[in-house]
Coordinates of C-alpha atoms and ligand atoms in Angstrom, one line a residue:
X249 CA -53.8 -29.1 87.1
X250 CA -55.2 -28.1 84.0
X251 CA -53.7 -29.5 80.2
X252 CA -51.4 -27.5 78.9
X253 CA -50.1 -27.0 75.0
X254 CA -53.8 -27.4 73.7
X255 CA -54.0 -30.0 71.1
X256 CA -56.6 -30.4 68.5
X257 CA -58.0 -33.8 67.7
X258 CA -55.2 -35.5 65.1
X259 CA -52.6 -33.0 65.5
X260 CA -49.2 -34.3 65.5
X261 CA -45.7 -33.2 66.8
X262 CA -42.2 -34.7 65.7
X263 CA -40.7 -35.1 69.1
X264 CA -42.0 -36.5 72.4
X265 CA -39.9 -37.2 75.5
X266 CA -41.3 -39.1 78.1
X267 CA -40.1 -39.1 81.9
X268 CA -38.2 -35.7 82.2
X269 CA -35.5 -36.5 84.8
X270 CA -31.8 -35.0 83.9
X271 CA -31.5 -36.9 81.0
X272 CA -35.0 -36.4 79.6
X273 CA -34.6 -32.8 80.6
X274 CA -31.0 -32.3 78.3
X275 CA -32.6 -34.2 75.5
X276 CA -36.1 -31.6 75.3
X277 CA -33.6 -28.5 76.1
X278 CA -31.6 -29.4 73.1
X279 CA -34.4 -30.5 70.5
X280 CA -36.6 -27.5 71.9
X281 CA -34.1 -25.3 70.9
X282 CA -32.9 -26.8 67.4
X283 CA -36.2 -28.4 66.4
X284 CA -39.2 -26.0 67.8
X285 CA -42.2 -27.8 69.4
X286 CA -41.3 -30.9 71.9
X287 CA -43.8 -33.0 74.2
X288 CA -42.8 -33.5 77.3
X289 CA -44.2 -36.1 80.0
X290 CA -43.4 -36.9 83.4
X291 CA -45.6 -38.1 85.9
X292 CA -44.3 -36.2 88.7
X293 CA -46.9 -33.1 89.2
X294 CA -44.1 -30.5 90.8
X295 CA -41.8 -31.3 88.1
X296 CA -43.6 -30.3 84.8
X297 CA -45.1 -27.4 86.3
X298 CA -41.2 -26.2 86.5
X299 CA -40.9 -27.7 82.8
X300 CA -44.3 -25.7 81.7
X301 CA -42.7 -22.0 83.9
X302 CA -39.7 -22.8 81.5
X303 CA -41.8 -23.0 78.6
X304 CA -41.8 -26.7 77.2
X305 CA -45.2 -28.5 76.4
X306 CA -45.2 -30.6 79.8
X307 CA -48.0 -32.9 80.9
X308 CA -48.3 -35.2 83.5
X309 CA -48.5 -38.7 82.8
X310 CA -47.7 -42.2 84.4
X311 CA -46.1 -44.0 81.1
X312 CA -46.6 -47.3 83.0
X313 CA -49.6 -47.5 83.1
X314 CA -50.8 -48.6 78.9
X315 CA -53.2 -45.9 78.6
X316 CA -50.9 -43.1 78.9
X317 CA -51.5 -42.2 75.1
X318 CA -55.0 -41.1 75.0
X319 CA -55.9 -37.3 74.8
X320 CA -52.0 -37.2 73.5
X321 CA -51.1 -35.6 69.6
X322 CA -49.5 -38.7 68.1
X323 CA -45.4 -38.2 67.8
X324 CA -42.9 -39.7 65.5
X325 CA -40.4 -39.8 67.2
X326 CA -39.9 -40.7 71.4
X327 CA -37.6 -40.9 73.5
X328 CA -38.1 -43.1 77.0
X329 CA -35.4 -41.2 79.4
X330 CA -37.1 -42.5 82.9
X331 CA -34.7 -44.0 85.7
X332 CA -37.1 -46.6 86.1
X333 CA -36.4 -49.9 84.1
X334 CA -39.7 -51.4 84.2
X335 CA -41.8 -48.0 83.1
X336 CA -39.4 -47.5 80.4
X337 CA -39.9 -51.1 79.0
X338 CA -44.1 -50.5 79.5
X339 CA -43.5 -47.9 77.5
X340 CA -41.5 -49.0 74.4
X341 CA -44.1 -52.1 74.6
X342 CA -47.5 -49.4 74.8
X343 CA -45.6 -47.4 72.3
X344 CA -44.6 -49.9 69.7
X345 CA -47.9 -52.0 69.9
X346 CA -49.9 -48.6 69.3
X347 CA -47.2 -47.0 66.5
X348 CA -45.5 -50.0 64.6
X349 CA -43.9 -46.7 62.3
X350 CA -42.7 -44.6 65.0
X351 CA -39.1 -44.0 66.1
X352 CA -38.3 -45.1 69.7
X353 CA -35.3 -44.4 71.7
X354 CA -34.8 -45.9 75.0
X355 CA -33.0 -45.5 77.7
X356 CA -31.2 -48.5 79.3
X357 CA -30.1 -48.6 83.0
X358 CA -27.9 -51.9 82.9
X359 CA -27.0 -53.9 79.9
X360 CA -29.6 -56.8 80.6
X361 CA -32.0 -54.2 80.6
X362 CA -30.7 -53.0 77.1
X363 CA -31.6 -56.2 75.6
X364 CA -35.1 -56.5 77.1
X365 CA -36.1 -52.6 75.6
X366 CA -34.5 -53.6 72.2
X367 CA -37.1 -56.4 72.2
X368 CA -39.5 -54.7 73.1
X369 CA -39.5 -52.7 69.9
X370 CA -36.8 -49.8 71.1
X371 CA -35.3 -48.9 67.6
X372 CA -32.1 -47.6 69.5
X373 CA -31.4 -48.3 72.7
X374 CA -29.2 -45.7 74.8
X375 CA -26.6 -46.5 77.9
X376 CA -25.6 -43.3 79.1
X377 CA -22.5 -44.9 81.1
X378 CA -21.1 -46.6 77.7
X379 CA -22.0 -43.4 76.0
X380 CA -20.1 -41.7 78.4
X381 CA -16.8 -44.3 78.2
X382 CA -17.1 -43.6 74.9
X383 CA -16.9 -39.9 75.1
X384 CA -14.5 -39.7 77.5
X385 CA -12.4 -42.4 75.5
X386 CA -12.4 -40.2 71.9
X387 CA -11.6 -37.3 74.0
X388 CA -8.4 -38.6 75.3
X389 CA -7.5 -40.3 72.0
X390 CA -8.1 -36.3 70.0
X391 CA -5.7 -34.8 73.0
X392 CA -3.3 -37.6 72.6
X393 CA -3.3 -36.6 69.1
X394 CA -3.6 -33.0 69.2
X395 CA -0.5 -33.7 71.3
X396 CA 1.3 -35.7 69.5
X397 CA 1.1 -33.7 66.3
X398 CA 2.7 -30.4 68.4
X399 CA 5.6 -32.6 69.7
X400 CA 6.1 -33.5 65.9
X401 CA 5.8 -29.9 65.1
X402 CA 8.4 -28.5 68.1
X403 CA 10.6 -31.3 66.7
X404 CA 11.1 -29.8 63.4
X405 CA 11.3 -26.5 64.6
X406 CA 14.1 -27.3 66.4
X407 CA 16.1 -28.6 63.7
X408 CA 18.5 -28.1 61.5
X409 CA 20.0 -29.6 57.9
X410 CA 18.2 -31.9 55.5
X411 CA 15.7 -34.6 56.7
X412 CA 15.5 -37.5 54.3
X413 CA 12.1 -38.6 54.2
X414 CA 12.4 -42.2 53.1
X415 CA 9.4 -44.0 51.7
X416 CA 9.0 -48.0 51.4
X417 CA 10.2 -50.3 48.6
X418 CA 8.6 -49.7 45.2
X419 CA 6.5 -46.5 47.0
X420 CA 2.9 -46.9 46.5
X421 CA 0.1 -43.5 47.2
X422 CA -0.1 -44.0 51.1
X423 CA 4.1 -43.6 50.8
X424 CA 4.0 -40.9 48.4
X425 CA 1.0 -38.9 50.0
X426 CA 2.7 -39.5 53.4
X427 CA 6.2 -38.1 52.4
X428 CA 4.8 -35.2 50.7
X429 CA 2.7 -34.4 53.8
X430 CA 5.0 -34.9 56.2
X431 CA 7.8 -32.7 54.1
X432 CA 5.0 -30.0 54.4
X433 CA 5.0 -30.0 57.9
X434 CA 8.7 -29.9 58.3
X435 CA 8.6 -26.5 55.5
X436 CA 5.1 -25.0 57.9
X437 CA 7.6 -25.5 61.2
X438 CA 10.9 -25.0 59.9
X439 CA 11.0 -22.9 56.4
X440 CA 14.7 -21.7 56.9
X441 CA 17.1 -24.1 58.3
X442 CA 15.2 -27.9 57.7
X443 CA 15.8 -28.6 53.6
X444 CA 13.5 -31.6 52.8
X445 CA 14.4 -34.7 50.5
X446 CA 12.3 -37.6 49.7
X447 CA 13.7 -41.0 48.9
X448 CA 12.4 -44.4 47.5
X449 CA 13.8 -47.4 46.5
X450 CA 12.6 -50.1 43.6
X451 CA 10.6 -48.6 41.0
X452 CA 7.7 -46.3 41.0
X453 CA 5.9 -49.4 38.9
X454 CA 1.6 -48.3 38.5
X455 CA 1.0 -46.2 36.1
X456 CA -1.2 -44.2 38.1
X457 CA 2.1 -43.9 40.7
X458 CA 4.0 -42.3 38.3
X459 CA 1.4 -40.0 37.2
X460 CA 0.5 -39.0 40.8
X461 CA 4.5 -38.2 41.2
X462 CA 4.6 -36.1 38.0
X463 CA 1.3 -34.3 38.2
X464 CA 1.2 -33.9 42.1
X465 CA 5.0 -32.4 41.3
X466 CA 6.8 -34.7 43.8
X467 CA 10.1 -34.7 43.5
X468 CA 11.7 -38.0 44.6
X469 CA 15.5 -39.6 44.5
X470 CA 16.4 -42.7 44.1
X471 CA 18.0 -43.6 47.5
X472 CA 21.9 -44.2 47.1
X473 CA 24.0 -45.0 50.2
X474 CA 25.9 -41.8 50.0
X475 CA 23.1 -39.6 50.0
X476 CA 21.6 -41.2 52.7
X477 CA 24.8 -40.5 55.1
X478 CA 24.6 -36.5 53.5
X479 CA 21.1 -36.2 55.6
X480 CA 21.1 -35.2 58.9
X481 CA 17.8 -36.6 60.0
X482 CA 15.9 -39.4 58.7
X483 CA 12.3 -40.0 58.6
X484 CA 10.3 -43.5 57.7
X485 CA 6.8 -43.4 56.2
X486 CA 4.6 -45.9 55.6
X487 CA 7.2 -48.8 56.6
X488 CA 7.7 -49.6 60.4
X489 CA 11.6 -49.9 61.0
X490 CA 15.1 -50.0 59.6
X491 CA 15.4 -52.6 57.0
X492 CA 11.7 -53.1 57.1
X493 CA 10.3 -52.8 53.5
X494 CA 13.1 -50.4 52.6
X495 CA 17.0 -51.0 51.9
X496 CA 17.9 -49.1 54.8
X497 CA 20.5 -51.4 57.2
X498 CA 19.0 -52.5 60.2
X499 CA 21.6 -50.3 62.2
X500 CA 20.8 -47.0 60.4
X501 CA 19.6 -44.6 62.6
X502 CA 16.3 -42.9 62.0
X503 CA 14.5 -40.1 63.8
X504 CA 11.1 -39.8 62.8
X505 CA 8.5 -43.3 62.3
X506 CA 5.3 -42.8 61.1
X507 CA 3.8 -46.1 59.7
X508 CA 0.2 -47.9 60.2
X509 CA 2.3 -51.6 59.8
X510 CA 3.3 -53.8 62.8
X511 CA 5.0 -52.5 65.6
X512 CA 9.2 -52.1 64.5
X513 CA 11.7 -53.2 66.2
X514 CA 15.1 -50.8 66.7
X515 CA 13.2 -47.9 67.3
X516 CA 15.1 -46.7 70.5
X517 CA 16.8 -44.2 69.1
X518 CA 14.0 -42.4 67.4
X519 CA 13.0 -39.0 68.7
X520 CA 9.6 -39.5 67.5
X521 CA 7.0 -42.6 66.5
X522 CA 3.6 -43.1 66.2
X523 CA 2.9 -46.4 64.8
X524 CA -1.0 -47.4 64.6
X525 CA -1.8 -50.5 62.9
X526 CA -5.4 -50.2 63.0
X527 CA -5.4 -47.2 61.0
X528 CA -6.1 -47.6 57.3
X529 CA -3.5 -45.6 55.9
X530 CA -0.4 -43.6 56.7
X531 CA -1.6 -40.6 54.6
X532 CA -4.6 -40.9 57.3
X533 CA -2.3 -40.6 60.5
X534 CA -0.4 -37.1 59.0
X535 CA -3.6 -35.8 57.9
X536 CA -5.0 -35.9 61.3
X537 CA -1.5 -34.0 62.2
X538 CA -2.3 -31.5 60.0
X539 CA -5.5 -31.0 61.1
X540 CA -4.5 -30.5 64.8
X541 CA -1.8 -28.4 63.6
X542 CA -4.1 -26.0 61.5
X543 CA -1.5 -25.5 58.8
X544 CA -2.9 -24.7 55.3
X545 CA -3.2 -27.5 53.3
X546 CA -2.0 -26.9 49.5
X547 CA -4.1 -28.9 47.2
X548 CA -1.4 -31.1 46.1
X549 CA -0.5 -32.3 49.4
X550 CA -4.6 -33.0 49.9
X551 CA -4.6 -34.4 46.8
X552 CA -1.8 -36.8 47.6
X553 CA -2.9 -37.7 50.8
X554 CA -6.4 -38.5 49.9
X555 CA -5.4 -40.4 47.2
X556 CA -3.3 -42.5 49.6
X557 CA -6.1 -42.9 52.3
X558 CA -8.0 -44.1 49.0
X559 CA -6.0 -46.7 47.5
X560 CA -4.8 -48.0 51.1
X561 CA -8.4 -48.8 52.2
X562 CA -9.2 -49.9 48.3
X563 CA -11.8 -47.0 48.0
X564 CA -13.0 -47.6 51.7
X565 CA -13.5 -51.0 51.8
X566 CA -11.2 -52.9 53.5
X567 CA -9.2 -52.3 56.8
X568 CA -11.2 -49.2 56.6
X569 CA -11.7 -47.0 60.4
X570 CA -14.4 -44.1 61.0
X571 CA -10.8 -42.2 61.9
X572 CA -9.7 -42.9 58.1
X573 CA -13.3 -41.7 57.3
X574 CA -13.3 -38.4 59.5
X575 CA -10.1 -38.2 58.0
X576 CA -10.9 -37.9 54.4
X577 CA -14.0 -36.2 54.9
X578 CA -11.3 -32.8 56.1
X579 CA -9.4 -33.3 53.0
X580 CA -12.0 -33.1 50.7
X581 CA -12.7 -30.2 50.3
X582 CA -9.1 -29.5 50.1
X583 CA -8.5 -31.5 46.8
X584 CA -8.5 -30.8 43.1
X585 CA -10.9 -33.6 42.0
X586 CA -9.6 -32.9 38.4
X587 CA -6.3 -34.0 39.3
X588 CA -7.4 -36.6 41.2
X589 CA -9.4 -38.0 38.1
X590 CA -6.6 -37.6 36.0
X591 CA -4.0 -39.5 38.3
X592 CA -6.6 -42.6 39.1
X593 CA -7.7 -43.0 34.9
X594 CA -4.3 -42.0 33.6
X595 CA -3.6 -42.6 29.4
X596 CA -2.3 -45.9 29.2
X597 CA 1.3 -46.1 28.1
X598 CA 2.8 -47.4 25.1
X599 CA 4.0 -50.5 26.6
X600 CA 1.1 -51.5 28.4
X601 CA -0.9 -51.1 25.6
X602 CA 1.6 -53.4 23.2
X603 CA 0.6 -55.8 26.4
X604 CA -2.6 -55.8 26.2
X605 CA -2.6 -56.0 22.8
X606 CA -0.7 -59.5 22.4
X607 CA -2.6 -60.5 25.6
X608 CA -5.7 -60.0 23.2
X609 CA -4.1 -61.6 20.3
X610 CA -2.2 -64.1 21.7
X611 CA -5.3 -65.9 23.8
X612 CA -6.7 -69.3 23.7
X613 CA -9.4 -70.6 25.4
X614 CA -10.5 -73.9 26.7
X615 CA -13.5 -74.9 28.6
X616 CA -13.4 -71.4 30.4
X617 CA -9.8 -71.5 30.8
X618 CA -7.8 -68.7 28.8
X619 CA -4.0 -68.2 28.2
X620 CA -2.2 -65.3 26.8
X621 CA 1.4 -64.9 26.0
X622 CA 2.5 -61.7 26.5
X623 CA 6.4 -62.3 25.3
X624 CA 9.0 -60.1 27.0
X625 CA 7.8 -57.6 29.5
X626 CA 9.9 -54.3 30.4
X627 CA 6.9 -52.9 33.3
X628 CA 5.5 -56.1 35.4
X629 CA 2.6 -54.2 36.2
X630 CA 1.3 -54.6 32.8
X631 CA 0.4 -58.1 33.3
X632 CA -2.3 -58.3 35.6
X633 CA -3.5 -55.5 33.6
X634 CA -3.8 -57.9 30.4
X635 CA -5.4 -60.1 33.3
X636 CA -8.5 -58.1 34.5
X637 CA -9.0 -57.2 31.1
X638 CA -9.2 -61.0 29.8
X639 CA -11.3 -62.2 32.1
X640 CA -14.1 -59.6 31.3
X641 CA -14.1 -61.7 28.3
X642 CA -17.6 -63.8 27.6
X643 CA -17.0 -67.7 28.5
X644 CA -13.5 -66.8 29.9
X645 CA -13.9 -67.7 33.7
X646 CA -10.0 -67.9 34.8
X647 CA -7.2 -66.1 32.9
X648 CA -3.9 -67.0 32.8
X649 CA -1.5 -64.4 31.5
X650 CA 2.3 -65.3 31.3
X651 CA 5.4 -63.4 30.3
X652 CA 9.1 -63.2 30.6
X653 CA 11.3 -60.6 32.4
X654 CA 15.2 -59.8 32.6
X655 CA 15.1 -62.3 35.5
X656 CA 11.7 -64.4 35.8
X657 CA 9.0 -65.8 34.3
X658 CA 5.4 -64.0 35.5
X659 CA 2.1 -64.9 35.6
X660 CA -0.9 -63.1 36.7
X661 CA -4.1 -64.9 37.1
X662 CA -7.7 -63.6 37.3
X663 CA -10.6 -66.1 38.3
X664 CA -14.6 -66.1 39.0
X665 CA -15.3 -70.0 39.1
X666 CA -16.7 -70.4 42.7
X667 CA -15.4 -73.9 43.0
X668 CA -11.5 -73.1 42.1
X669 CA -8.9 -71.2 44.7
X670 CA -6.6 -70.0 41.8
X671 CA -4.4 -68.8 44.4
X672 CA -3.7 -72.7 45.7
X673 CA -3.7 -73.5 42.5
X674 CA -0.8 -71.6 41.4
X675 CA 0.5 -72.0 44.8
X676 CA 0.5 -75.9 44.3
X677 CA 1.9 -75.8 40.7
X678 CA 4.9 -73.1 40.7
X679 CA 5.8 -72.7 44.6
X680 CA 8.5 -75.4 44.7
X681 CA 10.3 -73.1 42.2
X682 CA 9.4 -69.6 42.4
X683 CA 7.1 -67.1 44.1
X684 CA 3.7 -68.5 44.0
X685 CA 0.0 -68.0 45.6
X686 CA -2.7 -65.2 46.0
X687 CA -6.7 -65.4 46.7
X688 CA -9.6 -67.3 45.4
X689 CA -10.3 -64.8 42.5
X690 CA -6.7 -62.9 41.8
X691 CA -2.9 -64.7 42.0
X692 CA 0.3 -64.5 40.8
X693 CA 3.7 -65.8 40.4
X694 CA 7.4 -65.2 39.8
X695 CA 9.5 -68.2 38.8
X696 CA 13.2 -66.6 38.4
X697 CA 15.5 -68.2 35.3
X698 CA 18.0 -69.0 37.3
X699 CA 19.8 -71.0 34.9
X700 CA 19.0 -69.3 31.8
X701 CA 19.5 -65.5 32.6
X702 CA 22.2 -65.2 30.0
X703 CA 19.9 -66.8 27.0
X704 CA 19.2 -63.7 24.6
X705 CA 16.1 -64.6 23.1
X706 CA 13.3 -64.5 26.1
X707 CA 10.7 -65.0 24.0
X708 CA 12.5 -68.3 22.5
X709 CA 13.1 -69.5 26.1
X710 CA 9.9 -68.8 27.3
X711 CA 8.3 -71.0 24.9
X712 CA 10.3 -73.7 25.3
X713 CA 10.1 -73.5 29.5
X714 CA 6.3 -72.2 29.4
X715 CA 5.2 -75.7 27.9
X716 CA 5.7 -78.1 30.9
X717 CA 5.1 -75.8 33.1
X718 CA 1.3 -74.7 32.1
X719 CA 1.3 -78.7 31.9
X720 CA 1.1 -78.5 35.6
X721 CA -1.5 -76.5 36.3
X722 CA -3.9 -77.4 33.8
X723 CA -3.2 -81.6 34.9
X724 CA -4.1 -79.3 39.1
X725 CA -7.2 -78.2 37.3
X726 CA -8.6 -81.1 35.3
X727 CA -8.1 -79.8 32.0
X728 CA -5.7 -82.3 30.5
X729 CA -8.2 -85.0 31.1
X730 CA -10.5 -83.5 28.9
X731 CA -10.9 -84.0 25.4
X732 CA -8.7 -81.8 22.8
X733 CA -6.1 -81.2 25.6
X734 CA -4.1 -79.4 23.3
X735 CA -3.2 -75.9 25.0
Ligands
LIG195 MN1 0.1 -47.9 53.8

């Protein structure tokens, strides 16, 4: 049989695929038809004369045997498709030896034979049957989904009244996002007889919360007992049960649970719950809902959820799944990315900058260790603001930031010596008598006044309690031992 596909000396093609059983045969179809010109071998005379009457660049060759190459246009890219173990691994090995640049794919039969191609040089190294567990796995997950979010969807249709949409303690942007999404849902399934209220407890306390609720347009309510009982269906976001991270009673009934937390516990009474702790965010679990459910998206809503998917996963990079991922990548396009701009760099307000401002002027250092005084503090959240900003400071390796509250004494710590744990460290000086510990580079703690809630003047007290109590941790660190102790 004569050569087909007539080659000039030092001509090249992109793809080659060598042994063209089923596999090999999908794999030409496909790149033949997206990617033009593909080289095809098989050493089976019969079969690439059917491969050549269909129009691919077949030519028969053993690629066992090492000098299968020659009279071939050099390829950058193969893929080794045979059934047979040992000609696909004589392959990879002619292959790689020859072409130390070129990309190789391989095909493995067994999982032992995996390792030995990868070895061999294989750059990837395909299984079909774990491709096809794979497949078959996402597949079932998607309709599980896809069904999940129409159950969710028939639910609401069917009701009727208010649902209160109830968001965890002190909502953060995976809450807020959440409840706004999931309120959307209810208004796409049910616009005329299901009213929608959202509900949180605590404060909204980050400045960038509160400027997500006002310029997102969110309205929320401060959860009171009696307007709890006036709903007639309750739905949990981002917390797992009852009682869990909101100030709900353990006994309330609730309807709807969608959280990413630990499983919750009461839950039998719930019409519907899809808790996934492996998920990154909440916002991420109702954006997949309404992406099954195909319901316009409004660009607040996107905004909010992608924002919560965002600060949840800390900018996709922590707890962070290729769901999360897919699942940001729909809302995109979906967003205002001025809004979104404006929420995550909002103007600072007037209280956090008097903060920061007697952080700044209220600082000493020694040996790498800075304190700063902030006096009273109205908006906690200030604090380790004064922190991250201190410890940017030249020579300043750990900052120590302390004020006082209605009802505690804070401190927020910031470090980046190598050889101190400030979370132990705080852990170890103030846990006997408050709320105490964190990581190796970021801490806090709360030390409530106890005994001195009614004294009026905070700043007064806190400079008479703040005293022995820094003499703790600097005597943990080492610093009293060293000369000019004074702090
Ligand atoms: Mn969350």
């Amino acid at each position: 049989m004569p050569e087909a596909g007539g080659y000039g000396t030092g001509e090249r093609v992109k793809y080659a695929v060598l042994g063209c059983g089923s596999t090999g045969y999908h794999v030409a179809m496909e790149l033949s038809r997206k990617e033009g010109r593909v080289l095809v071998l098989d050493r089976d005379e019969g079969r690439v004369k059917e491969l050549r009457d269909q129009n691919l660049d077949a030519m028969i060759r053993d690629i066992s045997d090492p000098g299968f190459l020659s009279g071939l246009p050099t390829c950058e890219i193969a893929f080794v498709l045979t059934g047979n173990h040992q000609a696909n691994l004589a392959a990879v090995r002619t292959l790689r030896q020859k072409f130390p640049q070129m990309h190789i794919v391989a095909r493995a039969l067994d999982p032992i034979g995996a390792g030995m191609l990868e070895s061999a040089g294989a750059d990837f190294v395909l299984y079909p049957q774990q491709v096809v567990a794979r497949a078959a796995i996402n597949q079932v997950n998607r309709l599980h989904v896809s069904r999940l979010s129409q159950r969710l969807h028939d639910l609401l249709a069917g009701w009727e009244g208010t649902l209160g949409i109830i968001t965890h303690k002190n909502p953060d942007p995976d809450a807020i996002g959440s409840a706004m999404a999931l309120a959307a849902i209810a208004g796409n399934a049910n616009p005329q007889k299901l009213t929608c209220r959202i509900f949180y407890d605590g404060i909204i306390g980050h400045q960038e919360n509160r400027t997500m609720v006002n310029l997102l347009d969110i309205r929320m309510e401060k959860m009171e007992p009696q307007t709890i009982q006036d709903c007639t269906y309750l739905a949990l976001v981002d917390c797992p049960a009852p009682g869990m991270n909101n100030t709900l009673s353990q006994r309330t009934r609730v309807h709807i649970v969608i959280d990413h937390h630990n499983d919750g516990h009461g839950l039998e009474g719930a019409a519907f719950v899809d808790i996934r702790p492996g998920i990154g965010a909440t916002a991420s679990i109702l954006s997949q809902y309404l992406q099954e459910l195909d319901i316009p998206v409004d660009k607040n809503v996107a905004t909010g959820l992608l924002y919560g998917i965002r600060s949840d996963t800390r900018d996709f990079k922590r707890n962070v799944t290729p769901q999360d991922l897919s699942n940001a990548a729909f809302l995109l396009p979906l967003t205002d990315s001025d809004l979104l701009d404006q929420i995550m760099s909002p103007s600072l307000s007037q209280e956090t900058l008097d903060v920061l401002g007697n952080a700044i002027r209220n600082r000493r250092i020694q040996s790498g260790y800075l304190f700063a005084n902030v006096g009273f503090v109205r908006n906690r959240d200030s604090l380790p603001q004064a922190a991250d900003l201190l410890i940017s400071l030249e020579g300043v390796n750990t900052a120590l930031v302390y004020g006082i509250s209605d009802d505690a004494i804070i401190i927020s710590s910031r470090n980046r010596d190598i050889r101190l744990h400030i979370g132990n460290v705080l852990e170890e000086a103030f846990g006997d008598i408050g709320d105490a510990g964190g990581h190796p580079n970021m801490a806090a703690a709360t030390i409530p006044l106890s005994y001195f809630r009614r004294v009026k003047n905070k700043e007064e007290l806190l400079s008479l309690v703040m005293d022995p109590l820094l003499k703790k941790f600097t005597g943990l660190v080492g610093l009293d031992t060293e000369a000019g102790n004074e702090i």
